[in-house]
Amino acid sequence: MHWRDRRWWTWGLLALVLAGCDRPGEKAEAGRIAAAEQRPGDPVRGRDALLNRAVVTCGPPHAAYAARAAAAEAPALNPAGRTGRNAELPYMLTAHVDPAGVELVTSNCLGCHAAPLEGELVIGLGNEFLDLTEDPLVAIEALGAGLAPGPERAAWRRWADRVGRVADYMMTDTVGVNSANNLTLALMAHRDPQTLAWSDAPLIAPPPTRPLPVSVPPWWHLAKKHALFYNGEGRGDHVRYMMLASTTCTDSVAEARAIDAWFVDVRAYLATLRPPPYPYPIDTELARVGARVFADRCASCHGTQGADGRYPNKLVALGKVGTDPALARAAFADADRFLDWFHDSFYGELGRSRPGLGYVAPPLDGIWATAPYLHNGAVPTLADLLESGARPAFWRHQRSGQALPEYDTERLGWRYRRLAAGKSAAMSWEERKHIYDTSLHGYGNQGHDFGDRLDPAARRALLEYLKTL
Amino acid sequence: MGGRGRHRLMALAAAWLLGGCEAPSAPPAPTADALVEGVALVATGVAPGALRLPDDHAAHPRQGGELWRLQAKLEVAGDRPQLFTLGIVRLNLGRPSRPQSSAWSSDALLWGWSARLGPDGPGLAQRRARATLGLAGAALSPARVWVRDWGLALGPGRPPWRLVFEDAEGTRLVLGGSRPALGLARLGETLGVEATTAGLQGYLLSGLTVAGRLVVAGRARPVTGQAWFEHLWGGGEGGTGAGAGLRLTRLTLQLDDARTLACVELRRAEAGGRPIPGCVLVDAAAQVHRFRRRELRLEPLEGGARPARWRLEIPAVALAVELTPWDDALETIAPGVAVRVAGRAEGRVIEGWGWVESIGPGQRRRGEGE
């Protein structure tokens, strides 16, 4: 062989090896994300299923739940269409009867994917005030403590033991940020991908016990998105991806298939969701000016609205968007075992994960309602997002107890308080957990500084336009 | 709270003190359910309303049960230290449905016990009396509780604390200190429970100094030492019914650098589940630091339902200690196990003493065929 041929062979082998490291086909480059056909479903049946069928099939027995004083209170904000026992339960809980005939109370999707707004529950609005900092274990044990041996105790124990195994992967250190993606990885780690059988001991290395913060994206973007997740992951069939975070007790392929059969309807319903309209006055003249700014500066990534609107589904490289890289990097570089698990499992039969080293520029429908901003919820208002120098390094929502903060119609977001110091200066855990500290790993508020190039008037106009989306 | 719940909480208070006593004349032990329910409530709950000192330093006669307890390490000149514990419990018997003609009628019963372990070996004493004819009672002002010849004067309900225990033999222990009271809610919070409607309330006074004399078998000796004091009450309103099927261990530790640790560990009595520990550290400057499950490591170093050997690590304060029984003999006469503490804190050798109490279904004393 000529030396030049040998050199080509060497380069070829090297390229092959390197390509293998990068898992071509499983990881994505920046750029447009191709569409994938979704399985059809019935949105009417899907809404009913979302509100009344259990996707999580374990939980405390209803008898234990009902013994709690709080259970006697009428559920608040329950959406229309909750039927039977579900009408008596808070919207984030669903009744379910297990194979032994025990009536259970199970968690559902709405705990994360529904939130009150202007006194109404908005299905599809990410819950940015969910408190996942609390240790669930005491409450879980207390629920079972009065149950005598028998089917009810067995049902409680199954649920309690499962949640006990994954609790550390769910617990965040800041109120409002979400850990469902980390929980999903933990559940994968405890299951055989082929059979989906549960193992008390993890079968692959579990994810870190300090979840990276994630802001829950609104469901009404679903119809536009080709990839479900911020980092471009979740391509192909969306249904099974959506089921994955709820697999606490889905212990066989047959069970997963049964849920999949009606979850296509749920997806079809979610694809019909639209954002709530901005409820406060809008300066339409100023918004018209802002629309031009948007078309000029934002639309190429975030898309356009209206009848002829288009959404480009663009994965923007970390180097360009500049936002906190931890989430994308972790999924790209430290999660191969989970990619393998997914593609070996029932859940990956119709989808491809394809995480990328970047973040998808999301559609901006209803963006006024989805504060705080960026994939990690690091920026409290849209005004801060458009002026990176104004972003607070340390902040907390301005609220009293469990009440929602007031909506700031000037800055577009929930009112917050800028703090002089982060969590390390807090005197108590109660104080600490409410502080969003952008100095922590994964919590950075940098990047997406495109608004800095606008003059204040243009920024003001752009904000006004964003109210109309 | 219904009658059953109140009864269980009342039983708890007695069980807390008397569960470990072996005296033949002791009343029947309350059920394990009541014990565990109450203890779990102590760990996780607070009575409705906030702790209100100084008023709460005095007795709570409308509550179902009340407990005053002190635990001390007493230094005796030229001899080994003594561990000393004293408890007095008041059980509310309820108001009679019609006027009682007997002068002996009473709406409360008080039990007291003390246990010590020292150079003279273990010793136990008890007192019981109805709260009538001055035999026993709990006075509001000045705050005082007594049963027969034992009296515990509680002093003002704010720092500086001054508590005085006296008996007819001549023992007189004066406890003083100025650290703020640690409400039970703070301990409950370490388990991840911010507030409940559970039925017990109380507080702990830590870092107390002791001075006085201890009289044993007619022999009086001057003593000094360290102590903590706790005052619990409940059974009035609220109650969750939670607790059965759970086992709770309390560890109260006094370190020789003047810090006090109050820890709890809640675990399922049957196999399975994850233990849930939490600790409160009161430092020498009386600052309170709470540590939750994921901020510490607390594990028994021996099997059985009532382990006495434990390892505790709190990385945030570079603390790692092991607990070993002070002397198994004491456990035969008192609830819980007195322990020695040894380990390191921020690189320094550290020692201390304390008490470990494990309460819950299936509890047996160490060595009782676990």
CSV table of N, CA, C and O in Angstrom, one decimal, chain B residues 155-240:
chain,number,residue,atom,x,y,z
B,155,GLY,N,-38.4,28.4,87.9
B,155,GLY,CA,-37.9,29.7,87.8
B,155,GLY,C,-38.6,30.5,86.7
B,155,GLY,O,-39.6,30.1,86.1
B,156,PRO,N,-38.0,31.6,86.2
B,156,PRO,CA,-38.7,32.4,85.2
B,156,PRO,C,-38.6,31.7,83.8
B,156,PRO,O,-37.7,30.9,83.6
B,157,GLY,N,-39.6,32.0,83.0
B,157,GLY,CA,-39.7,31.4,81.7
B,157,GLY,C,-38.9,32.1,80.6
B,157,GLY,O,-39.3,32.1,79.5
B,158,ARG,N,-37.8,32.6,81.0
B,158,ARG,CA,-36.9,33.2,80.0
B,158,ARG,C,-35.5,33.1,80.5
B,158,ARG,O,-35.3,33.0,81.7
B,159,PRO,N,-34.5,33.2,79.6
B,159,PRO,CA,-33.1,33.2,80.1
B,159,PRO,C,-32.8,34.5,81.0
B,159,PRO,O,-33.4,35.5,80.8
B,160,PRO,N,-32.0,34.4,82.0
B,160,PRO,CA,-31.3,33.2,82.4
B,160,PRO,C,-32.2,32.2,83.1
B,160,PRO,O,-32.9,32.6,84.0
B,161,TRP,N,-32.1,30.9,82.7
B,161,TRP,CA,-32.9,29.9,83.3
B,161,TRP,C,-32.4,29.5,84.7
B,161,TRP,O,-31.2,29.6,85.0
B,162,ARG,N,-33.3,29.2,85.6
B,162,ARG,CA,-32.9,28.7,86.9
B,162,ARG,C,-33.9,27.6,87.3
B,162,ARG,O,-35.1,27.9,87.5
B,163,LEU,N,-33.4,26.4,87.4
B,163,LEU,CA,-34.3,25.3,87.8
B,163,LEU,C,-33.6,24.6,89.0
B,163,LEU,O,-32.4,24.4,89.1
B,164,VAL,N,-34.5,24.3,90.0
B,164,VAL,CA,-33.9,23.7,91.2
B,164,VAL,C,-34.7,22.4,91.6
B,164,VAL,O,-35.9,22.5,91.7
B,165,PHE,N,-34.0,21.4,91.7
B,165,PHE,CA,-34.6,20.1,92.1
B,165,PHE,C,-34.2,19.8,93.5
B,165,PHE,O,-33.0,19.9,93.9
B,166,GLU,N,-35.1,19.4,94.3
B,166,GLU,CA,-34.8,19.1,95.7
B,166,GLU,C,-35.7,17.9,96.1
B,166,GLU,O,-36.8,17.7,95.6
B,167,ASP,N,-35.1,17.1,97.1
B,167,ASP,CA,-35.9,16.0,97.7
B,167,ASP,C,-35.6,16.0,99.2
B,167,ASP,O,-34.8,16.8,99.7
B,168,ALA,N,-36.4,15.1,99.8
B,168,ALA,CA,-36.4,15.1,101.3
B,168,ALA,C,-35.1,14.6,101.9
B,168,ALA,O,-34.7,14.9,103.0
B,169,GLU,N,-34.3,13.9,101.1
B,169,GLU,CA,-33.0,13.4,101.6
B,169,GLU,C,-32.0,14.4,101.6
B,169,GLU,O,-30.9,14.2,102.2
B,170,GLY,N,-32.2,15.5,100.9
B,170,GLY,CA,-31.2,16.6,100.9
B,170,GLY,C,-30.6,16.9,99.6
B,170,GLY,O,-29.7,17.8,99.5
B,171,THR,N,-30.9,16.1,98.6
B,171,THR,CA,-30.4,16.4,97.3
B,171,THR,C,-30.9,17.8,96.8
B,171,THR,O,-32.1,18.1,97.0
B,172,ARG,N,-30.0,18.6,96.3
B,172,ARG,CA,-30.4,19.9,95.7
B,172,ARG,C,-29.5,20.1,94.5
B,172,ARG,O,-28.3,20.3,94.6
B,173,LEU,N,-30.1,20.2,93.4
B,173,LEU,CA,-29.4,20.5,92.1
B,173,LEU,C,-29.9,21.8,91.5
B,173,LEU,O,-31.2,21.9,91.3
B,174,VAL,N,-29.1,22.7,91.3
B,174,VAL,CA,-29.5,24.0,90.7
B,174,VAL,C,-28.9,24.1,89.3
B,174,VAL,O,-27.7,23.9,89.1
B,175,LEU,N,-29.8,24.2,88.4
B,175,LEU,CA,-29.5,24.2,86.9
B,175,LEU,C,-29.6,25.7,86.4
B,175,LEU,O,-30.6,26.3,86.7
B,176,GLY,N,-28.6,26.1,85.7
B,176,GLY,CA,-28.7,27.5,85.2
B,176,GLY,C,-28.1,27.5,83.8
B,176,GLY,O,-27.4,26.6,83.4
B,177,GLY,N,-28.5,28.5,83.1
B,177,GLY,CA,-28.0,28.7,81.7
B,177,GLY,C,-28.7,29.8,81.0
B,177,GLY,O,-29.7,30.3,81.5
B,178,SER,N,-28.3,30.2,79.9
B,178,SER,CA,-28.9,31.4,79.2
B,178,SER,C,-29.2,31.2,77.8
B,178,SER,O,-29.5,32.1,77.0
B,179,ARG,N,-29.0,29.9,77.3
B,179,ARG,CA,-29.3,29.7,75.8
B,179,ARG,C,-30.8,29.8,75.6
B,179,ARG,O,-31.6,29.4,76.5
B,180,PRO,N,-31.3,30.3,74.5
B,180,PRO,CA,-32.7,30.3,74.2
B,180,PRO,C,-33.3,28.9,74.2
B,180,PRO,O,-32.5,27.9,73.9
B,181,ALA,N,-34.5,28.7,74.4
B,181,ALA,CA,-35.2,27.4,74.4
B,181,ALA,C,-35.3,27.0,72.9
B,181,ALA,O,-35.5,27.8,72.0
B,182,LEU,N,-35.1,25.7,72.7
B,182,LEU,CA,-35.3,25.1,71.4
B,182,LEU,C,-36.6,24.5,71.3
B,182,LEU,O,-36.9,23.4,72.0
B,183,GLY,N,-37.5,25.0,70.5
B,183,GLY,CA,-38.9,24.5,70.4
B,183,GLY,C,-38.8,23.2,69.6
B,183,GLY,O,-38.0,22.9,68.8
B,184,LEU,N,-39.8,22.3,70.0
B,184,LEU,CA,-39.8,21.0,69.3
B,184,LEU,C,-40.0,21.1,67.8
B,184,LEU,O,-39.6,20.3,67.1
B,185,ALA,N,-40.7,22.2,67.4
B,185,ALA,CA,-40.9,22.3,66.0
B,185,ALA,C,-39.6,22.4,65.2
B,185,ALA,O,-39.5,21.9,64.1
B,186,ARG,N,-38.6,22.9,65.8
B,186,ARG,CA,-37.3,23.0,65.1
B,186,ARG,C,-36.7,21.6,64.8
B,186,ARG,O,-36.1,21.3,63.8
B,187,LEU,N,-37.0,20.7,65.8
B,187,LEU,CA,-36.5,19.4,65.6
B,187,LEU,C,-37.4,18.7,64.6
B,187,LEU,O,-36.9,17.9,63.7
B,188,GLY,N,-38.7,18.9,64.6
B,188,GLY,CA,-39.6,18.3,63.6
B,188,GLY,C,-39.2,18.8,62.2
B,188,GLY,O,-39.2,18.0,61.3
B,189,GLU,N,-38.8,20.0,62.1
B,189,GLU,CA,-38.4,20.5,60.8
B,189,GLU,C,-37.2,19.7,60.1
B,189,GLU,O,-37.1,19.6,58.9
B,190,THR,N,-36.4,19.2,61.0
B,190,THR,CA,-35.2,18.5,60.4
B,190,THR,C,-35.7,17.2,59.7
B,190,THR,O,-35.0,16.6,58.9
B,191,LEU,N,-36.9,16.7,60.0
B,191,LEU,CA,-37.4,15.5,59.3
B,191,LEU,C,-38.1,15.9,58.1
B,191,LEU,O,-38.7,15.1,57.4
B,192,GLY,N,-38.2,17.2,57.8
B,192,GLY,CA,-38.9,17.6,56.6
B,192,GLY,C,-40.4,18.0,56.9
B,192,GLY,O,-41.2,18.0,56.0
B,193,VAL,N,-40.7,18.1,58.1
B,193,VAL,CA,-42.1,18.5,58.5
B,193,VAL,C,-42.0,19.9,59.0
B,193,VAL,O,-41.4,20.2,60.0
B,194,GLU,N,-42.7,20.8,58.3
B,194,GLU,CA,-42.6,22.2,58.7
B,194,GLU,C,-43.6,22.5,59.8
B,194,GLU,O,-43.3,23.3,60.7
B,195,ALA,N,-44.8,22.0,59.7
B,195,ALA,CA,-45.8,22.2,60.8
B,195,ALA,C,-46.9,21.2,60.6
B,195,ALA,O,-47.1,20.7,59.5
B,196,THR,N,-47.4,20.8,61.7
B,196,THR,CA,-48.5,19.8,61.7
B,196,THR,C,-49.5,20.3,62.7
B,196,THR,O,-49.3,21.2,63.4
B,197,THR,N,-50.6,19.5,62.7
B,197,THR,CA,-51.6,19.8,63.7
B,197,THR,C,-51.5,18.7,64.8
B,197,THR,O,-52.4,18.5,65.5
B,198,ALA,N,-50.3,18.1,64.9
B,198,ALA,CA,-50.1,17.1,65.9
B,198,ALA,C,-50.3,17.7,67.3
B,198,ALA,O,-50.2,18.9,67.5
B,199,GLY,N,-50.4,16.8,68.2
B,199,GLY,CA,-50.9,17.2,69.5
B,199,GLY,C,-49.8,17.5,70.6
B,199,GLY,O,-50.2,17.8,71.7
B,200,LEU,N,-48.6,17.5,70.3
B,200,LEU,CA,-47.6,17.7,71.3
B,200,LEU,C,-46.8,19.0,71.1
B,200,LEU,O,-46.5,19.4,69.9
B,201,GLN,N,-46.4,19.6,72.1
B,201,GLN,CA,-45.6,20.8,72.0
B,201,GLN,C,-44.6,20.8,73.1
B,201,GLN,O,-44.7,20.0,74.1
B,202,GLY,N,-43.5,21.5,73.0
B,202,GLY,CA,-42.5,21.5,74.0
B,202,GLY,C,-41.2,22.2,73.6
B,202,GLY,O,-41.2,22.8,72.5
B,203,TYR,N,-40.3,22.1,74.5
B,203,TYR,CA,-39.0,22.8,74.2
B,203,TYR,C,-37.9,22.1,75.0
B,203,TYR,O,-38.1,21.4,76.0
B,204,LEU,N,-36.7,22.4,74.6
B,204,LEU,CA,-35.5,21.9,75.2
B,204,LEU,C,-34.6,23.0,75.6
B,204,LEU,O,-34.4,24.0,74.9
B,205,LEU,N,-34.1,22.9,76.8
B,205,LEU,CA,-33.1,23.9,77.3
B,205,LEU,C,-31.8,23.2,77.3
B,205,LEU,O,-31.6,22.1,78.0
B,206,SER,N,-30.8,23.6,76.6
B,206,SER,CA,-29.6,22.9,76.4
B,206,SER,C,-28.5,23.8,77.1
B,206,SER,O,-28.6,24.9,77.4
B,207,GLY,N,-27.3,23.1,77.3
B,207,GLY,CA,-26.2,23.8,77.8
B,207,GLY,C,-26.3,24.3,79.2
B,207,GLY,O,-25.7,25.4,79.5
B,208,LEU,N,-27.1,23.6,80.0
B,208,LEU,CA,-27.3,24.1,81.4
B,208,LEU,C,-26.1,23.6,82.2
B,208,LEU,O,-25.5,22.5,82.0
B,209,THR,N,-25.7,24.4,83.2
B,209,THR,CA,-24.7,24.0,84.2
B,209,THR,C,-25.5,23.6,85.4
B,209,THR,O,-26.6,24.0,85.7
B,210,VAL,N,-24.8,22.7,86.2
B,210,VAL,CA,-25.4,22.1,87.4
B,210,VAL,C,-24.5,22.4,88.5
B,210,VAL,O,-23.2,22.2,88.4
B,211,ALA,N,-25.0,22.8,89.7
B,211,ALA,CA,-24.2,22.8,90.9
B,211,ALA,C,-25.1,22.4,92.0
B,211,ALA,O,-26.4,22.7,92.0
B,212,GLY,N,-24.6,21.8,93.1
B,212,GLY,CA,-25.4,21.4,94.2
B,212,GLY,C,-24.8,20.2,94.9
B,212,GLY,O,-23.6,20.0,94.9
B,213,ARG,N,-25.7,19.5,95.5
B,213,ARG,CA,-25.3,18.3,96.2
B,213,ARG,C,-26.2,17.1,95.9
B,213,ARG,O,-27.5,17.3,95.7
B,214,LEU,N,-25.7,15.9,95.9
B,214,LEU,CA,-26.4,14.7,95.6
B,214,LEU,C,-26.3,13.8,96.8
B,214,LEU,O,-25.2,13.6,97.3
B,215,VAL,N,-27.5,13.4,97.3
B,215,VAL,CA,-27.5,12.6,98.5
B,215,VAL,C,-27.9,11.2,98.1
B,215,VAL,O,-29.0,11.0,97.5
B,216,VAL,N,-27.0,10.2,98.3
B,216,VAL,CA,-27.3,8.8,98.0
B,216,VAL,C,-27.1,8.0,99.3
B,216,VAL,O,-26.0,8.1,99.9
B,217,ALA,N,-28.1,7.3,99.7
B,217,ALA,CA,-28.0,6.5,101.0
B,217,ALA,C,-27.4,7.3,102.1
B,217,ALA,O,-26.6,6.8,102.9
B,218,GLY,N,-27.9,8.5,102.3
B,218,GLY,CA,-27.6,9.3,103.4
B,218,GLY,C,-26.2,10.0,103.2
B,218,GLY,O,-25.8,10.8,104.1
B,219,ARG,N,-25.5,9.7,102.1
B,219,ARG,CA,-24.2,10.3,102.0
B,219,ARG,C,-24.3,11.5,101.0
B,219,ARG,O,-24.7,11.3,99.8
B,220,ALA,N,-24.0,12.7,101.4
B,220,ALA,CA,-24.1,13.9,100.6
B,220,ALA,C,-22.8,14.2,100.0
B,220,ALA,O,-21.7,14.2,100.6
B,221,ARG,N,-22.8,14.5,98.7
B,221,ARG,CA,-21.6,14.9,98.0
B,221,ARG,C,-21.8,16.1,97.1
B,221,ARG,O,-22.8,16.1,96.4
B,222,PRO,N,-20.9,17.0,97.1
B,222,PRO,CA,-21.1,18.2,96.2
B,222,PRO,C,-20.9,17.8,94.8
B,222,PRO,O,-20.0,16.9,94.5
B,223,VAL,N,-21.7,18.3,93.9
B,223,VAL,CA,-21.6,18.0,92.5
B,223,VAL,C,-21.6,19.2,91.6
B,223,VAL,O,-22.2,20.2,92.0
B,224,THR,N,-21.0,19.1,90.5
B,224,THR,CA,-21.2,20.1,89.4
B,224,THR,C,-21.4,19.3,88.1
B,224,THR,O,-21.2,18.1,88.1
B,225,GLY,N,-21.8,20.0,87.1
B,225,GLY,CA,-22.0,19.3,85.9
B,225,GLY,C,-22.7,20.0,84.8
B,225,GLY,O,-22.8,21.3,84.8
B,226,GLN,N,-23.1,19.2,83.8
B,226,GLN,CA,-23.9,19.7,82.6
B,226,GLN,C,-25.2,19.1,82.6
B,226,GLN,O,-25.4,17.9,83.0
B,227,ALA,N,-26.2,19.7,82.0
B,227,ALA,CA,-27.5,19.1,81.9
B,227,ALA,C,-28.3,19.7,80.7
B,227,ALA,O,-27.9,20.8,80.2
B,228,TRP,N,-29.3,19.0,80.4
B,228,TRP,CA,-30.4,19.7,79.6
B,228,TRP,C,-31.7,19.3,80.2
B,228,TRP,O,-31.8,18.4,81.0
B,229,PHE,N,-32.7,20.1,79.8
B,229,PHE,CA,-34.0,20.0,80.4
B,229,PHE,C,-35.0,20.0,79.3
B,229,PHE,O,-34.9,20.8,78.4
B,230,GLU,N,-36.0,19.2,79.4
B,230,GLU,CA,-37.1,19.3,78.4
B,230,GLU,C,-38.5,19.3,79.0
B,230,GLU,O,-38.7,18.7,80.1
B,231,HIS,N,-39.4,20.0,78.4
B,231,HIS,CA,-40.7,20.2,78.9
B,231,HIS,C,-41.7,19.9,77.8
B,231,HIS,O,-41.6,20.7,76.8
B,232,LEU,N,-42.5,18.9,77.9
B,232,LEU,CA,-43.4,18.5,76.8
B,232,LEU,C,-44.8,18.5,77.3
B,232,LEU,O,-45.1,18.1,78.5
B,233,TRP,N,-45.8,18.8,76.5
B,233,TRP,CA,-47.2,18.7,76.9
B,233,TRP,C,-48.0,18.5,75.6
B,233,TRP,O,-47.6,18.8,74.5
B,234,GLY,N,-49.2,18.0,75.8
B,234,GLY,CA,-50.1,17.7,74.7
B,234,GLY,C,-51.3,17.0,75.0
B,234,GLY,O,-51.6,16.8,76.2
B,235,GLY,N,-52.0,16.5,73.9
B,235,GLY,CA,-53.2,15.8,74.2
B,235,GLY,C,-54.4,16.7,74.3
B,235,GLY,O,-55.5,16.2,74.6
B,236,GLY,N,-54.3,18.0,73.9
B,236,GLY,CA,-55.4,18.9,74.0
B,236,GLY,C,-56.2,18.8,72.7
B,236,GLY,O,-57.3,18.3,72.7
B,237,GLU,N,-55.7,19.3,71.7
B,237,GLU,CA,-56.4,19.3,70.4
B,237,GLU,C,-55.4,18.7,69.3
B,237,GLU,O,-54.2,18.5,69.5
B,238,GLY,N,-56.0,18.4,68.2
B,238,GLY,CA,-55.2,18.0,67.1
B,238,GLY,C,-54.9,16.5,67.1
B,238,GLY,O,-55.6,15.7,67.8
B,239,GLY,N,-53.8,16.1,66.5
B,239,GLY,CA,-53.5,14.7,66.5
B,239,GLY,C,-53.7,14.1,65.1
B,239,GLY,O,-54.8,14.3,64.5
B,240,THR,N,-52.8,13.4,64.6
B,240,THR,CA,-52.9,12.9,63.2
B,240,THR,C,-53.2,11.5,63.1
B,240,THR,O,-53.6,11.0,62.1
